[in-house]
Each structure stands twice: as structure tokens, then as C-alpha cells.
PDB file of C-alpha atoms in Angstrom:
ATOM      1  CA  MET A 380      -3.410 -69.601  49.311  1.00  0.00           C
ATOM      2  CA  PRO A 381      -5.846 -67.059  50.710  1.00  0.00           C
ATOM      3  CA  GLU A 382      -8.221 -65.374  48.311  1.00  0.00           C
ATOM      4  CA  SER A 383      -7.271 -61.925  47.060  1.00  0.00           C
ATOM      5  CA  GLY A 384      -8.717 -59.355  49.434  1.00  0.00           C
ATOM      6  CA  SER A 385      -8.416 -61.733  52.380  1.00  0.00           C
ATOM      7  CA  SER A 386      -8.498 -60.051  55.752  1.00  0.00           C
ATOM      8  CA  ARG A 387      -5.540 -62.088  57.042  1.00  0.00           C
ATOM      9  CA  LEU A 388      -2.595 -59.906  57.904  1.00  0.00           C
ATOM     10  CA  PRO A 389       1.009 -61.083  57.977  1.00  0.00           C
ATOM     11  CA  THR A 390       2.406 -62.373  61.225  1.00  0.00           C
ATOM     12  CA  ARG A 391       5.317 -60.525  62.822  1.00  0.00           C
ATOM     13  CA  VAL A 392       7.661 -63.196  61.504  1.00  0.00           C
ATOM     14  CA  GLU A 393       6.220 -62.973  57.960  1.00  0.00           C
ATOM     15  CA  LEU A 394       6.444 -59.187  57.986  1.00  0.00           C
ATOM     16  CA  GLY A 395       9.988 -59.267  59.357  1.00  0.00           C
ATOM     17  CA  VAL A 396      11.139 -61.753  56.707  1.00  0.00           C
ATOM     18  CA  TRP A 397       9.357 -59.756  53.988  1.00  0.00           C
ATOM     19  CA  ARG A 398      11.153 -56.576  55.019  1.00  0.00           C
ATOM     20  CA  SER A 399      14.456 -58.417  55.225  1.00  0.00           C
ATOM     21  CA  PHE A 400      13.887 -59.796  51.712  1.00  0.00           C
ATOM     22  CA  LEU A 401      13.154 -56.284  50.380  1.00  0.00           C
ATOM     23  CA  ARG A 402      16.255 -54.813  52.064  1.00  0.00           C
ATOM     24  CA  ALA A 403      18.442 -57.621  50.701  1.00  0.00           C
ATOM     25  CA  HIS A 404      17.062 -57.190  47.188  1.00  0.00           C
ATOM     26  CA  ALA A 405      17.543 -53.406  47.304  1.00  0.00           C
ATOM     27  CA  ARG A 406      21.103 -53.670  48.641  1.00  0.00           C
ATOM     28  CA  ILE A 407      22.244 -56.297  46.150  1.00  0.00           C
ATOM     29  CA  THR A 408      20.583 -54.473  43.261  1.00  0.00           C
ATOM     30  CA  ARG A 409      22.244 -51.177  44.236  1.00  0.00           C
ATOM     31  CA  VAL A 410      25.671 -52.818  44.501  1.00  0.00           C
ATOM     32  CA  LEU A 411      25.328 -54.661  41.176  1.00  0.00           C
ATOM     33  CA  GLU A 412      24.143 -51.480  39.445  1.00  0.00           C
ATOM     34  CA  ALA A 413      26.970 -49.406  40.920  1.00  0.00           C
ATOM     35  CA  GLU A 414      29.538 -51.952  39.689  1.00  0.00           C
ATOM     36  CA  LEU A 415      28.034 -52.047  36.180  1.00  0.00           C
ATOM     37  CA  ILE A 416      27.971 -48.272  35.932  1.00  0.00           C
ATOM     38  CA  ALA A 417      31.484 -47.836  37.314  1.00  0.00           C
ATOM     39  CA  GLU A 418      33.104 -50.570  35.223  1.00  0.00           C
ATOM     40  CA  GLN A 419      30.915 -50.706  32.128  1.00  0.00           C
ATOM     41  CA  ARG A 420      28.949 -47.418  32.027  1.00  0.00           C
ATOM     42  CA  LEU A 421      25.775 -49.479  31.713  1.00  0.00           C
ATOM     43  CA  SER A 422      22.760 -49.453  34.033  1.00  0.00           C
ATOM     44  CA  LEU A 423      21.346 -52.680  35.428  1.00  0.00           C
ATOM     45  CA  ALA A 424      18.092 -52.075  33.510  1.00  0.00           C
ATOM     46  CA  ALA A 425      20.028 -51.618  30.240  1.00  0.00           C
ATOM     47  CA  TYR A 426      22.014 -54.785  30.969  1.00  0.00           C
ATOM     48  CA  ASP A 427      18.740 -56.634  31.586  1.00  0.00           C
ATOM     49  CA  VAL A 428      17.325 -55.468  28.233  1.00  0.00           C
ATOM     50  CA  LEU A 429      20.448 -56.715  26.443  1.00  0.00           C
ATOM     51  CA  VAL A 430      20.257 -60.063  28.273  1.00  0.00           C
ATOM     52  CA  GLN A 431      16.565 -60.525  27.443  1.00  0.00           C
ATOM     53  CA  LEU A 432      17.238 -59.885  23.758  1.00  0.00           C
ATOM     54  CA  ALA A 433      20.316 -62.133  23.710  1.00  0.00           C
ATOM     55  CA  GLU A 434      18.389 -65.021  25.244  1.00  0.00           C
ATOM     56  CA  THR A 435      15.907 -65.188  22.371  1.00  0.00           C
ATOM     57  CA  PRO A 436      16.803 -67.325  19.347  1.00  0.00           C
ATOM     58  CA  SER A 437      16.326 -64.381  16.988  1.00  0.00           C
ATOM     59  CA  MET A 438      17.897 -61.766  19.308  1.00  0.00           C
ATOM     60  CA  ARG A 439      14.671 -59.760  19.070  1.00  0.00           C
ATOM     61  CA  MET A 440      11.514 -59.193  21.089  1.00  0.00           C
ATOM     62  CA  ARG A 441       8.316 -57.232  20.706  1.00  0.00           C
ATOM     63  CA  MET A 442       8.468 -54.106  22.826  1.00  0.00           C
ATOM     64  CA  THR A 443       5.452 -55.234  24.868  1.00  0.00           C
ATOM     65  CA  GLU A 444       7.089 -58.593  25.645  1.00  0.00           C
ATOM     66  CA  LEU A 445      10.334 -56.831  26.523  1.00  0.00           C
ATOM     67  CA  ALA A 446       8.497 -54.564  28.967  1.00  0.00           C
ATOM     68  CA  ASP A 447       7.010 -57.617  30.700  1.00  0.00           C
ATOM     69  CA  ALA A 448      10.359 -59.439  30.758  1.00  0.00           C
ATOM     70  CA  VAL A 449      12.309 -56.574  32.361  1.00  0.00           C
ATOM     71  CA  LEU A 450       9.494 -55.477  34.672  1.00  0.00           C
ATOM     72  CA  LEU A 451       9.444 -51.904  33.427  1.00  0.00           C
ATOM     73  CA  SER A 452       6.456 -49.951  32.206  1.00  0.00           C
ATOM     74  CA  ARG A 453       5.999 -49.781  28.451  1.00  0.00           C
ATOM     75  CA  SER A 454       6.961 -46.120  28.478  1.00  0.00           C
ATOM     76  CA  GLY A 455      10.028 -46.912  30.609  1.00  0.00           C
ATOM     77  CA  VAL A 456      11.158 -49.582  28.156  1.00  0.00           C
ATOM     78  CA  THR A 457      10.565 -47.237  25.235  1.00  0.00           C
ATOM     79  CA  ARG A 458      12.787 -44.560  26.793  1.00  0.00           C
ATOM     80  CA  LEU A 459      15.476 -47.107  27.687  1.00  0.00           C
ATOM     81  CA  VAL A 460      15.441 -48.649  24.200  1.00  0.00           C
ATOM     82  CA  ASP A 461      15.659 -45.108  22.759  1.00  0.00           C
ATOM     83  CA  ARG A 462      18.920 -44.590  24.693  1.00  0.00           C
ATOM     84  CA  LEU A 463      20.268 -48.033  23.753  1.00  0.00           C
ATOM     85  CA  GLU A 464      19.391 -47.374  20.105  1.00  0.00           C
ATOM     86  CA  ARG A 465      21.260 -44.043  20.139  1.00  0.00           C
ATOM     87  CA  ALA A 466      24.273 -45.908  21.562  1.00  0.00           C
ATOM     88  CA  GLY A 467      24.047 -48.478  18.746  1.00  0.00           C
ATOM     89  CA  LEU A 468      23.347 -51.391  21.101  1.00  0.00           C
ATOM     90  CA  VAL A 469      19.755 -52.045  20.010  1.00  0.00           C
ATOM     91  CA  GLY A 470      17.808 -51.446  16.819  1.00  0.00           C
ATOM     92  CA  ARG A 471      14.100 -51.271  16.097  1.00  0.00           C
ATOM     93  CA  GLU A 472      12.207 -52.990  13.306  1.00  0.00           C
ATOM     94  CA  ARG A 473       8.585 -53.530  12.315  1.00  0.00           C
ATOM     95  CA  ALA A 474       7.223 -56.865  13.467  1.00  0.00           C
ATOM     96  CA  ASP A 475       6.843 -59.429  10.665  1.00  0.00           C
ATOM     97  CA  GLY A 476       3.274 -59.555   9.444  1.00  0.00           C
ATOM     98  CA  ASP A 477       2.148 -56.727  11.713  1.00  0.00           C
ATOM     99  CA  GLY A 478       2.576 -53.171  10.512  1.00  0.00           C
ATOM    100  CA  ARG A 479       1.819 -51.800  13.974  1.00  0.00           C
ATOM    101  CA  GLY A 480       4.151 -53.954  16.076  1.00  0.00           C
ATOM    102  CA  ILE A 481       7.723 -52.919  16.836  1.00  0.00           C
ATOM    103  CA  VAL A 482      10.507 -55.256  17.865  1.00  0.00           C
ATOM    104  CA  ALA A 483      13.754 -54.406  19.596  1.00  0.00           C
ATOM    105  CA  VAL A 484      16.771 -56.128  18.045  1.00  0.00           C
ATOM    106  CA  LEU A 485      20.165 -56.706  19.641  1.00  0.00           C
ATOM    107  CA  THR A 486      22.902 -55.307  17.388  1.00  0.00           C
ATOM    108  CA  PRO A 487      26.376 -56.847  17.041  1.00  0.00           C
ATOM    109  CA  LEU A 488      27.734 -53.934  19.098  1.00  0.00           C
ATOM    110  CA  GLY A 489      25.068 -54.638  21.743  1.00  0.00           C
ATOM    111  CA  ALA A 490      26.076 -58.311  21.869  1.00  0.00           C
ATOM    112  CA  GLU A 491      29.735 -57.321  22.255  1.00  0.00           C
ATOM    113  CA  ARG A 492      28.859 -54.844  25.005  1.00  0.00           C
ATOM    114  CA  LEU A 493      26.782 -57.504  26.766  1.00  0.00           C
ATOM    115  CA  ARG A 494      29.703 -59.951  26.729  1.00  0.00           C
ATOM    116  CA  SER A 495      31.942 -57.360  28.339  1.00  0.00           C
ATOM    117  CA  ALA A 496      29.354 -56.281  30.920  1.00  0.00           C
ATOM    118  CA  SER A 497      28.519 -59.903  31.784  1.00  0.00           C
ATOM    119  CA  ALA A 498      31.979 -60.421  33.265  1.00  0.00           C
ATOM    120  CA  THR A 499      31.343 -57.579  35.719  1.00  0.00           C
ATOM    121  CA  HIS A 500      27.747 -58.510  36.477  1.00  0.00           C
ATOM    122  CA  LEU A 501      28.245 -62.250  36.924  1.00  0.00           C
ATOM    123  CA  ALA A 502      31.265 -61.728  39.188  1.00  0.00           C
ATOM    124  CA  GLY A 503      29.092 -59.397  41.281  1.00  0.00           C
ATOM    125  CA  VAL A 504      26.260 -61.923  41.456  1.00  0.00           C
ATOM    126  CA  ALA A 505      28.681 -64.601  42.638  1.00  0.00           C
ATOM    127  CA  GLU A 506      30.269 -62.320  45.240  1.00  0.00           C
ATOM    128  CA  HIS A 507      27.272 -60.393  46.600  1.00  0.00           C
ATOM    129  CA  PHE A 508      24.632 -63.104  46.267  1.00  0.00           C
ATOM    130  CA  GLY A 509      26.028 -66.592  45.797  1.00  0.00           C
ATOM    131  CA  GLU A 510      28.703 -66.384  48.503  1.00  0.00           C
ATOM    132  CA  SER A 511      26.051 -65.408  51.086  1.00  0.00           C
ATOM    133  CA  PHE A 512      24.631 -68.939  51.211  1.00  0.00           C
ATOM    134  CA  GLY A 513      25.804 -71.976  53.097  1.00  0.00           C
ATOM    135  CA  PRO A 514      25.589 -75.578  51.880  1.00  0.00           C
ATOM    136  CA  GLY A 515      22.020 -76.410  50.840  1.00  0.00           C
ATOM    137  CA  GLU A 516      20.695 -72.898  51.494  1.00  0.00           C
ATOM    138  CA  LEU A 517      20.945 -71.700  47.900  1.00  0.00           C
ATOM    139  CA  GLU A 518      18.928 -74.608  46.522  1.00  0.00           C
ATOM    140  CA  ALA A 519      16.240 -74.139  49.210  1.00  0.00           C
ATOM    141  CA  PHE A 520      16.089 -70.395  48.507  1.00  0.00           C
ATOM    142  CA  GLY A 521      15.797 -71.116  44.776  1.00  0.00           C
ATOM    143  CA  ARG A 522      12.885 -73.500  45.327  1.00  0.00           C
ATOM    144  CA  THR A 523      11.117 -70.886  47.458  1.00  0.00           C
ATOM    145  CA  CYS A 524      11.649 -68.181  44.838  1.00  0.00           C
ATOM    146  CA  ASP A 525      10.424 -70.515  42.078  1.00  0.00           C
ATOM    147  CA  ARG A 526       7.267 -71.168  44.098  1.00  0.00           C
ATOM    148  CA  LEU A 527       6.692 -67.436  44.653  1.00  0.00           C
ATOM    149  CA  ALA A 528       7.316 -66.644  40.978  1.00  0.00           C
ATOM    150  CA  ALA A 529       5.011 -69.373  39.639  1.00  0.00           C
ATOM    151  CA  ASP A 530       2.097 -68.055  37.602  1.00  0.00           C
ATOM    152  CA  ASP A 531      -0.380 -70.285  39.407  1.00  0.00           C
ATOM    153  CA  VAL A 532       0.399 -68.791  42.841  1.00  0.00           C
ATOM    154  CA  PHE A 533      -1.095 -65.359  42.138  1.00  0.00           C
ATOM    155  CA  PRO A 534      -3.394 -65.704  39.110  1.00  0.00           C
TER     156      PRO A 534
END
């Protein structure tokens, strides 16, 4: 990997594939969000927050960890959790042993809403993403994405 600040510029092929990747991500994300909003009245970001909480053993996460997990700013997560809390899908509690820390907690209503929204979202992922790949392509794409997402690639 080149050092950060390297003067190497992308080749035409690299730049073309990069732009194609960005367009594909934007299109699929827009379609999945539109389906969630139309069928479940839930944004993709809200769905992601509910998923992140549901995937923890305690159904709770510190707000800072949640912000990192959903790739939103801390203020963005705070505003989103505010809305989810008003809807009864998420609660807030003080972190154990830390009077300053706040954790977001998935409520039973939030878990129920997530189950319902998952049917819509997962069907969309299968249709708009999974069905786009031929035999062997999905696994190769997954390996490439894993490599790009690895912490040791961009320290």
C-alpha cells in the first residue's frame, strides 16, 4: 500500500471502477431506503441503529460506539436516537460504572419493529444486490470488500 500522501494518482481504470462503485452504492442505498420508508416508515439509518443494538448480547451500546458502528457523526446519532426514543423504539440509560456515559437500549417495541422492517430490507438486499451477481462473483466481491474494510489496510 502506498504511504498516505503519496503522489500516485489513480489510473483511468481505477478511477472508473471507483466511480462505478460509488454509483452502485448510492443507487442500492436509495432503493433500499425508499422501500423501508414506503413499507415500514423507517429510514435506512434508523434501521441500521436498531440492527446494531439488536446484534449486541445486551441489546445496548454506548452512544460513541453506536456512532462508529453506523458511520454517523455523534451529533447525527444523538438526533436519530432522540427520534427513535420518542417513537418508543430505543431508550437511554446511564452506562454502568460511568456517570457520564450514555447507552442506547433497544426496547421491546424496537425489537418488534426491527423484525417487521427486516422482512422488507432483507428482501430488498436479495433483489437489488444479491441477484446482480453471477456464480462466484459474490464471494470474490465479498473478499475484496473485506480486504478494503480491514483495519490494517488504512491505519
